[in-house]
Coordinates of C-alpha atoms in Angstrom, one line a residue:
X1 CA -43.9 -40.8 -1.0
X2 CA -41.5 -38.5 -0.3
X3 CA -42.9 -36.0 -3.3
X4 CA -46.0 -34.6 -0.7
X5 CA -43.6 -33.9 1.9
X6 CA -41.0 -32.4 -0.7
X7 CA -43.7 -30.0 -2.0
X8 CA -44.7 -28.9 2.1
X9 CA -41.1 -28.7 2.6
X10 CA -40.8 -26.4 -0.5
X11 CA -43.7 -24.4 0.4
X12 CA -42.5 -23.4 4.3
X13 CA -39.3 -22.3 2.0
X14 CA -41.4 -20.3 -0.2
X15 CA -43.8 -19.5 2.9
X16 CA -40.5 -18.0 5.2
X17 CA -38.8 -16.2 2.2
X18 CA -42.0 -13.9 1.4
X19 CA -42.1 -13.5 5.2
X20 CA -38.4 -11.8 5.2
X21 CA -39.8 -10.3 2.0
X22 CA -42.8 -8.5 4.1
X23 CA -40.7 -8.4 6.9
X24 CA -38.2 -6.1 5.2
X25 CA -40.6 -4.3 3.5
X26 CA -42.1 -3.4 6.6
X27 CA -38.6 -2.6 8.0
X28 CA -38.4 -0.2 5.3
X29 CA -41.5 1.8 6.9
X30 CA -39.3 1.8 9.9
X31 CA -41.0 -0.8 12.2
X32 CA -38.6 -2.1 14.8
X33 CA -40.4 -5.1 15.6
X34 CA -40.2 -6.5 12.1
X35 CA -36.4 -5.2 11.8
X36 CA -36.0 -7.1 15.1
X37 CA -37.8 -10.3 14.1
X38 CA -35.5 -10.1 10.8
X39 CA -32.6 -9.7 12.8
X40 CA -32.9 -12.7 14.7
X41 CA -33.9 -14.8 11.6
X42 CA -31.3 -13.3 9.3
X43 CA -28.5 -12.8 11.5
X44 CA -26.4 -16.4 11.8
X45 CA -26.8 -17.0 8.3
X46 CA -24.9 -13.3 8.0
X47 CA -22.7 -14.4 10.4
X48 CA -21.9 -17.3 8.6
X49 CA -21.1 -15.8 5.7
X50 CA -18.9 -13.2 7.1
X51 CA -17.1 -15.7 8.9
X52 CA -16.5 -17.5 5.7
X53 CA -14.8 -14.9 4.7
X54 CA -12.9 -13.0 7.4
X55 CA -11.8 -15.9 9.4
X56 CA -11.5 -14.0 12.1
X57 CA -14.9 -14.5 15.1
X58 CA -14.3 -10.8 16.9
X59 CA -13.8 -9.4 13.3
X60 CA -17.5 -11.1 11.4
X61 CA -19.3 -10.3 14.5
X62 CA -18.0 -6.5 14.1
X63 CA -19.4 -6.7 10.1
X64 CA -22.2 -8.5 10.8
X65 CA -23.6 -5.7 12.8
X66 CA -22.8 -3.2 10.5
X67 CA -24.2 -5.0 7.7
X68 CA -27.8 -5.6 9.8
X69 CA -27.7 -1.6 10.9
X70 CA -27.5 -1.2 7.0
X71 CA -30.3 -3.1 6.0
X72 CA -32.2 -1.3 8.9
X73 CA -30.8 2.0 7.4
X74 CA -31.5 0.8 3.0
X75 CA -34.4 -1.4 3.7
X76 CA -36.5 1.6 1.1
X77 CA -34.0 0.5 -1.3
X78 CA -34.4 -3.1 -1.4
X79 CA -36.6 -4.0 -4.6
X80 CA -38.4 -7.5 -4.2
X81 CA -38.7 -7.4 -7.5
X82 CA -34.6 -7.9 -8.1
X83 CA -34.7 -11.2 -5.5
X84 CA -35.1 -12.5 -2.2
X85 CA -34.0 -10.5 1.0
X86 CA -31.9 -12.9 1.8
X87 CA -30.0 -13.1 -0.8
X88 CA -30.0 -8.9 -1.2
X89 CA -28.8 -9.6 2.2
X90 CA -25.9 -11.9 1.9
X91 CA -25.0 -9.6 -1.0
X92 CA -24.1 -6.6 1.3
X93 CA -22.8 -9.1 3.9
X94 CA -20.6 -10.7 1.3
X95 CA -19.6 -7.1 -0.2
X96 CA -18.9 -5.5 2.8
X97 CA -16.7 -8.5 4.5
X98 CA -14.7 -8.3 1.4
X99 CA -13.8 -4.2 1.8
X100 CA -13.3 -5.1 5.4
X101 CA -10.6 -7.9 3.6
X102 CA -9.0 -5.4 1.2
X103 CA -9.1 -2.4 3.9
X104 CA -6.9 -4.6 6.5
X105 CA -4.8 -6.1 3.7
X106 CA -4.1 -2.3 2.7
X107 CA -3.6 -1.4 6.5
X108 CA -0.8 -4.2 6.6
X109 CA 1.0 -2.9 3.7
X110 CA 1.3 0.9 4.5
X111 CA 2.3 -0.5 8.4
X112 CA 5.0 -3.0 6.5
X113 CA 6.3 0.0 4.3
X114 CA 6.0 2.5 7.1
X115 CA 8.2 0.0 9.0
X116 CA 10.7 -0.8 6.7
X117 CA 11.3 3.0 5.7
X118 CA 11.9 3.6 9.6
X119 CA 13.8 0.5 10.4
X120 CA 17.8 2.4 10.3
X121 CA 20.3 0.2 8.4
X122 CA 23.7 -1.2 10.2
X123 CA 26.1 1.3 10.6
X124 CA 29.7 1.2 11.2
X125 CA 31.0 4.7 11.3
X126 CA 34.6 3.3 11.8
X127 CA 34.9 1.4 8.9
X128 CA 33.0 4.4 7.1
X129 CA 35.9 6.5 7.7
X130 CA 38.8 4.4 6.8
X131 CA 37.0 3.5 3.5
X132 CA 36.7 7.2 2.9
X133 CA 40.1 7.7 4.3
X134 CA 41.6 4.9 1.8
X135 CA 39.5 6.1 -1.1
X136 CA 41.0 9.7 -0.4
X137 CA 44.9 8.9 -0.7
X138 CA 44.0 6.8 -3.9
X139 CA 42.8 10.1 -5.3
X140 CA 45.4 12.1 -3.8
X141 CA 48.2 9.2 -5.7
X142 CA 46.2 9.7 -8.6
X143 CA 46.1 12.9 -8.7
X144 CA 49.9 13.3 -9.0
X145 CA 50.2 11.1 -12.5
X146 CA 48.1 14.6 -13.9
X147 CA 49.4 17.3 -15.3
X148 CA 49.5 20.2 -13.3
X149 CA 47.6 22.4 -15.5
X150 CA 45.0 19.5 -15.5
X151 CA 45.8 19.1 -11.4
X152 CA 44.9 22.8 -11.0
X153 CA 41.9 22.5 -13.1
X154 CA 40.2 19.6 -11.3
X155 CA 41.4 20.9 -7.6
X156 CA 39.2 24.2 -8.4
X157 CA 36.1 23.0 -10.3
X158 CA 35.6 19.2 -7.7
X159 CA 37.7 21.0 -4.5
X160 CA 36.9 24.9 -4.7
X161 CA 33.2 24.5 -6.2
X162 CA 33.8 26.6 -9.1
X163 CA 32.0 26.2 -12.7
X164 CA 34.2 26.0 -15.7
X165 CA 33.8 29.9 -16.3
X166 CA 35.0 30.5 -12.4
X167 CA 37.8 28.4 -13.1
X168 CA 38.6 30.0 -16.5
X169 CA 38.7 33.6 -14.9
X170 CA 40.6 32.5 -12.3
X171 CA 43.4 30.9 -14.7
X172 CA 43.5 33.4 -17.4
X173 CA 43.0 30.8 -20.0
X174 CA 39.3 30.3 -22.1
X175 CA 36.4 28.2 -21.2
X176 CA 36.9 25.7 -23.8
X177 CA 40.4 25.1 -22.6
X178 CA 39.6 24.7 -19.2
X179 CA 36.7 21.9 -20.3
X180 CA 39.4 20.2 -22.3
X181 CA 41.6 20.1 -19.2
X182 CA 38.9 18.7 -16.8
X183 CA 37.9 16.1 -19.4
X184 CA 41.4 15.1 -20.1
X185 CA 42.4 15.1 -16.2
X186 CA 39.0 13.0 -15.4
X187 CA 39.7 10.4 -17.9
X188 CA 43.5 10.1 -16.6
X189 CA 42.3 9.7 -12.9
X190 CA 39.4 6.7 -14.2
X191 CA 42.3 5.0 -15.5
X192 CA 44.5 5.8 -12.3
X193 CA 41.8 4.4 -9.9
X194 CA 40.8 1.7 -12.1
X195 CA 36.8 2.6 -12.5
X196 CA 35.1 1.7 -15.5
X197 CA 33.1 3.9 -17.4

């Protein structure tokens, strides 16, 4: 029945896996005939996996490489004791296909938010200028429904770039009263111009 051929079937399995055991453990003394003998038994199924999960044929070719130069280069590490070699292996295959995932997704974001920051918005100098012209004779209109003690005020501390102690010096008057005239002239002009607090 199919039980005797089962059990030889099972045993070549056993039989090959304790041969990429011994191969690897002989890779580990650094024999290149054994790394070269696991390479060529090892390598599609690598490939395979990679491919799995990069998609991409150029790219799992490129990581399956790398991965075999790293067993060649960790084969002291590998502990038969901890598994198979085939599956300690896949493991690094699998682990480093995965950075090789995250590193090009993290690429693609810093190029996306490199080029957004760069890409220069629409610009329409003319109509820049006749909004800023338009939005100056609004305040210039407003400006005349002040007082001109609050008018004088506001042209020296927003036009002439002092601060309220400038201003006070300047107009012989205290710093308190020059405060109250700013705050009284600024909430006259918000009502002028119509802007909400």
């Amino acid at each position: 029945m199919t039980t005797d051929r089962g059990q030889r079937d099972d045993a070549e399995g056993v039989e090959a896996a304790a041969t990429l055991e011994s191969l690897l453990l002989q890779v580990a003394q650094g024999d290149a005939q054994s790394f070269s003998e696991l390479y060529d038994r090892t390598a599609a199924r690598v490939l395979g996996l990679v491919r799995r999960v990069l998609v991409d044929h150029s790219q799992s070719e490129e990581v399956t490489q790398e991965v075999l130069l790293e067993v060649w280069r960790t084969a002291p590490r590998f502990e038969q004791a901890r598994g198979s070699a085939m599956s300690w292996i896949l493991t690094m295959a699998h682990r480093r296909a995965v950075d090789r995932v995250r590193s090009s997704q993290s690429s693609h974001d810093r190029d996306e938010k490199i080029g957004l920051r760069d890409i220069e918005a629409d610009y329409d100098s003319v109509s820049e200028t006749v909004e800023i012209r338009i939005e100056h004779e609004r305040v210039k209109r407003a400006m005349t429904q002040l007082t001109a003690l609050q008018r004088e005020a506001i042209s020296l501390a927003y036009y002439g770039g002092y601060s309220h102690t400038e201003v006070a010096t300047l107009l012989s008057v205290p710093v308190g009263t020059v405060k109250t005239r700013l705050r009284d002239g600024m909430i006259r002009l918000r009502d002028a111009l119509g802007v909400t607090s």
